[in-house]
C-alpha atoms as a printed R data frame, in Angstrom:
    type eleno elety resid chain resno       x       y       z
1   ATOM     1    CA   MET     A     1  65.932  32.748  98.344
2   ATOM     2    CA   SER     A     2  66.635  34.219  94.968
3   ATOM     3    CA   SER     A     3  62.905  35.435  94.408
4   ATOM     4    CA   PHE     A     4  63.554  37.385  97.397
5   ATOM     5    CA   SER     A     5  66.825  39.022  95.705
6   ATOM     6    CA   LEU     A     6  64.582  39.417  92.471
7   ATOM     7    CA   ARG     A     7  61.544  41.081  94.438
8   ATOM     8    CA   ARG     A     8  64.339  43.636  96.410
9   ATOM     9    CA   ALA     A     9  66.114  44.341  92.855
10  ATOM    10    CA   ALA     A    10  62.712  45.056  91.180
11  ATOM    11    CA   LEU     A    11  61.710  47.288  94.277
12  ATOM    12    CA   LEU     A    12  65.092  49.372  93.577
13  ATOM    13    CA   VAL     A    13  64.496  49.806  90.035
14  ATOM    14    CA   ALA     A    14  61.077  50.988  90.605
15  ATOM    15    CA   LEU     A    15  62.511  53.211  93.263
16  ATOM    16    CA   LEU     A    16  65.149  54.694  91.281
17  ATOM    17    CA   LEU     A    17  62.937  55.074  88.042
18  ATOM    18    CA   ALA     A    18  60.163  56.963  90.245
19  ATOM    19    CA   GLY     A    19  63.057  59.531  91.620
20  ATOM    20    CA   VAL     A    20  64.539  59.911  87.872
21  ATOM    21    CA   ILE     A    21  60.991  60.681  86.271
22  ATOM    22    CA   PRO     A    22  60.040  63.561  88.001
23  ATOM    23    CA   SER     A    23  64.017  64.884  87.625
24  ATOM    24    CA   ALA     A    24  63.841  64.681  84.152
25  ATOM    25    CA   ALA     A    25  60.302  66.730  83.974
26  ATOM    26    CA   VAL     A    26  62.008  69.299  85.987
27  ATOM    27    CA   LEU     A    27  65.095  69.498  83.836
28  ATOM    28    CA   ALA     A    28  63.011  70.053  80.676
29  ATOM    29    CA   GLU     A    29  61.821  73.270  82.123
30  ATOM    30    CA   ARG     A    30  64.314  75.771  81.663
31  ATOM    31    CA   THR     A    31  64.573  79.224  83.676
32  ATOM    32    CA   VAL     A    32  66.099  82.286  81.599
33  ATOM    33    CA   ILE     A    33  66.735  85.118  83.951
34  ATOM    34    CA   THR     A    34  67.975  88.283  81.800
35  ATOM    35    CA   PRO     A    35  68.892  91.445  84.544
36  ATOM    36    CA   PRO     A    36  67.987  94.572  82.768
37  ATOM    37    CA   ALA     A    37  71.067  96.761  81.530
38  ATOM    38    CA   PHE     A    38  72.812  98.739  83.454
39  ATOM    39    CA   THR     A    39  75.213 101.720  81.862
40  ATOM    40    CA   GLY     A    40  76.093 103.360  85.264
41  ATOM    41    CA   LEU     A    41  78.826 103.378  87.481
42  ATOM    42    CA   LEU     A    42  78.688 100.086  89.765
43  ATOM    43    CA   THR     A    43  79.039 101.031  93.365
44  ATOM    44    CA   ASN     A    44  79.820  97.535  94.876
45  ATOM    45    CA   PRO     A    45  83.138  96.925  96.274
46  ATOM    46    CA   GLY     A    46  85.745  95.366  93.729
47  ATOM    47    CA   ILE     A    47  83.831  96.379  91.065
48  ATOM    48    CA   GLY     A    48  83.310 100.231  89.939
49  ATOM    49    CA   VAL     A    49  84.655 102.868  92.084
50  ATOM    50    CA   ALA     A    50  85.535 102.879  95.796
51  ATOM    51    CA   SER     A    51  86.516 105.687  98.562
52  ATOM    52    CA   PHE     A    52  90.121 105.735  99.474
53  ATOM    53    CA   HIS     A    53  90.757 107.197 102.639
54  ATOM    54    CA   ASP     A    54  87.527 109.706 102.670
55  ATOM    55    CA   GLY     A    55  89.608 111.059  99.682
56  ATOM    56    CA   TYR     A    56  92.693 112.331 101.903
57  ATOM    57    CA   GLY     A    57  90.745 115.431 102.886
58  ATOM    58    CA   GLN     A    58  90.062 116.260  99.083
59  ATOM    59    CA   LYS     A    59  86.493 116.491  98.278
60  ATOM    60    CA   PRO     A    60  86.332 116.483  94.163
61  ATOM    61    CA   SER     A    61  82.928 117.053  92.553
62  ATOM    62    CA   LEU     A    62  80.717 114.343  91.577
63  ATOM    63    CA   LYS     A    63  81.847 114.501  87.859
64  ATOM    64    CA   GLU     A    64  85.527 114.205  89.074
65  ATOM    65    CA   TYR     A    65  84.765 111.522  91.678
66  ATOM    66    CA   PRO     A    66  81.614 109.746  91.002
67  ATOM    67    CA   ASP     A    67  79.375 108.017  94.397
68  ATOM    68    CA   THR     A    68  80.849 104.895  95.963
69  ATOM    69    CA   GLY     A    69  79.288 102.318  98.098
70  ATOM    70    CA   PHE     A    70  82.302 101.408  99.635
71  ATOM    71    CA   GLU     A    71  84.850 103.017 101.661
72  ATOM    72    CA   TYR     A    72  88.413 101.626 102.141
73  ATOM    73    CA   ASP     A    73  90.915 102.475 104.905
74  ATOM    74    CA   ARG     A    74  94.506 101.290 105.508
75  ATOM    75    CA   PHE     A    75  95.947 101.372 109.217
76  ATOM    76    CA   TYR     A    76  99.428 100.785 110.474
77  ATOM    77    CA   TRP     A    77 100.150  98.854 113.569
78  ATOM    78    CA   SER     A    78 102.513 101.475 114.550
79  ATOM    79    CA   ASP     A    79  99.607 104.225 114.581
80  ATOM    80    CA   LEU     A    80  96.976 101.955 116.263
81  ATOM    81    CA   GLU     A    81  99.445 100.654 119.173
82  ATOM    82    CA   PRO     A    82 102.015 103.632 119.643
83  ATOM    83    CA   GLU     A    83 102.844 101.930 123.087
84  ATOM    84    CA   GLU     A    84 102.901  98.512 123.820
85  ATOM    85    CA   GLY     A    85  99.439  97.489 125.213
86  ATOM    86    CA   VAL     A    86  98.043 101.388 124.196
87  ATOM    87    CA   TYR     A    87  95.678 101.420 121.696
88  ATOM    88    CA   ASP     A    88  94.376 104.060 119.705
89  ATOM    89    CA   PHE     A    89  91.221 103.059 117.669
90  ATOM    90    CA   ALA     A    90  90.213 106.532 116.317
91  ATOM    91    CA   PRO     A    91  91.297 106.274 112.929
92  ATOM    92    CA   ILE     A    92  89.023 102.946 112.554
93  ATOM    93    CA   ASP     A    93  86.233 105.058 114.416
94  ATOM    94    CA   ARG     A    94  86.732 108.034 111.838
95  ATOM    95    CA   ALA     A    95  86.709 105.366 108.777
96  ATOM    96    CA   PHE     A    96  83.265 104.046 109.962
97  ATOM    97    CA   SER     A    97  82.055 107.229 110.934
98  ATOM    98    CA   VAL     A    98  82.666 108.567 107.266
99  ATOM    99    CA   ALA     A    99  80.795 105.496 105.890
100 ATOM   100    CA   ALA     A   100  77.551 106.097 108.219
101 ATOM   101    CA   ARG     A   101  77.385 109.697 107.177
102 ATOM   102    CA   HIS     A   102  77.192 108.563 103.533
103 ATOM   103    CA   GLN     A   103  73.675 108.107 102.206
104 ATOM   104    CA   PRO     A   104  73.204 105.322 101.861
105 ATOM   105    CA   ALA     A   105  75.737 103.983 103.900
106 ATOM   106    CA   MET     A   106  78.681 102.869 102.821
107 ATOM   107    CA   ASN     A   107  80.490  99.090 103.497
108 ATOM   108    CA   VAL     A   108  84.041  99.654 105.249
109 ATOM   109    CA   GLY     A   109  87.119  97.643 104.134
110 ATOM   110    CA   LEU     A   110  89.810  97.785 106.689
111 ATOM   111    CA   ARG     A   111  93.471  96.833 105.999
112 ATOM   112    CA   PHE     A   112  95.936  96.547 108.783
113 ATOM   113    CA   MET     A   113  99.794  96.523 107.706
114 ATOM   114    CA   ALA     A   114 103.167  96.251 109.126
115 ATOM   115    CA   LEU     A   115 105.088  97.482 106.251
116 ATOM   116    CA   ASP     A   116 104.311 100.701 104.349
117 ATOM   117    CA   GLU     A   117 106.022 102.467 101.197
118 ATOM   118    CA   PRO     A   118 110.047 101.837 100.674
119 ATOM   119    CA   GLN     A   119 110.958 105.253 101.810
120 ATOM   120    CA   SER     A   120 109.013 105.085 105.482
121 ATOM   121    CA   GLY     A   121 109.571 101.432 105.784
122 ATOM   122    CA   SER     A   122 108.216  99.054 108.966
123 ATOM   123    CA   LYS     A   123 105.254 100.431 110.688
124 ATOM   124    CA   ILE     A   124 105.998  97.828 113.277
125 ATOM   125    CA   PRO     A   125 106.266  99.431 116.685
126 ATOM   126    CA   ARG     A   126 109.154 100.053 118.295
127 ATOM   127    CA   LEU     A   127 108.692  98.507 121.258
128 ATOM   128    CA   ALA     A   128 107.827  95.489 119.757
129 ATOM   129    CA   TYR     A   129 110.543  95.225 117.299
130 ATOM   130    CA   GLN     A   130 113.149  95.836 120.154
131 ATOM   131    CA   LYS     A   131 111.491  92.887 122.267
132 ATOM   132    CA   ARG     A   132 112.899  90.689 119.481
133 ATOM   133    CA   HIS     A   133 115.635  92.287 117.980
134 ATOM   134    CA   SER     A   134 118.131  94.326 119.370
135 ATOM   135    CA   GLY     A   135 119.269  97.829 117.634
136 ATOM   136    CA   THR     A   136 116.956  99.770 115.385
137 ATOM   137    CA   MET     A   137 115.382  99.380 112.047
138 ATOM   138    CA   GLY     A   138 117.345 100.695 109.333
139 ATOM   139    CA   ARG     A   139 117.256 101.431 105.532
140 ATOM   140    CA   LYS     A   140 118.768  98.012 104.706
141 ATOM   141    CA   TRP     A   141 115.318  96.713 105.390
142 ATOM   142    CA   GLN     A   142 113.511  99.501 103.287
143 ATOM   143    CA   ASN     A   143 116.058  98.868 100.574
144 ATOM   144    CA   LEU     A   144 115.232  95.293 100.640
145 ATOM   145    CA   CYS     A   145 111.656  96.025 100.524
146 ATOM   146    CA   ALA     A   146 111.702  98.598  97.601
147 ATOM   147    CA   GLY     A   147 112.768  95.817  95.294
148 ATOM   148    CA   PRO     A   148 110.902  94.917  91.977
149 ATOM   149    CA   GLN     A   149 109.877  91.695  94.064
150 ATOM   150    CA   ARG     A   150 108.602  93.808  96.895
151 ATOM   151    CA   SER     A   151 105.574  91.644  97.402
152 ATOM   152    CA   ASP     A   152 107.429  88.273  97.272
153 ATOM   153    CA   LEU     A   153 109.817  90.008 100.026
154 ATOM   154    CA   TYR     A   154 107.070  90.995 102.164
155 ATOM   155    CA   ARG     A   155 107.183  87.992 104.685
156 ATOM   156    CA   LEU     A   156 111.059  88.341 104.813
157 ATOM   157    CA   CYS     A   157 110.811  91.986 105.545
158 ATOM   158    CA   ALA     A   158 108.184  91.162 108.259
159 ATOM   159    CA   LYS     A   159 110.153  88.570 109.762
160 ATOM   160    CA   ALA     A   160 113.461  90.549 109.893
161 ATOM   161    CA   ALA     A   161 111.452  93.575 111.034
């Protein structure tokens, strides 16, 4: 029985060595990739320049606002659902139209939000708010959301609204 175990152990060692030796040869070959230097503006999302809401209707010159490969748009719930169950997708369609007209076509970044700047407050549709709460939204939530920890209070404001 011990000779059988020795044979199995020898076979196992041989198989392991067979797998390690080619791997060592592969590791010895080193591949170095050096991309060409790039000094222009990057037009990919997250790095470089992105168009925000199609420039809010302003069309700066290329020198003032370089070409971009990304169109970013923010949409508010109350604008997309002005009445309960009634949806207006025209703003989203416009964002895709702007991106498609661009040559080459741009990527589109969409962000859907329930809160706006402190001065305008909640963008939750009034009917959706009133289904859960009595009364109306008022300045107390706007003031709360305007504080220095506004991002930390987002969940609280969204829950309250």
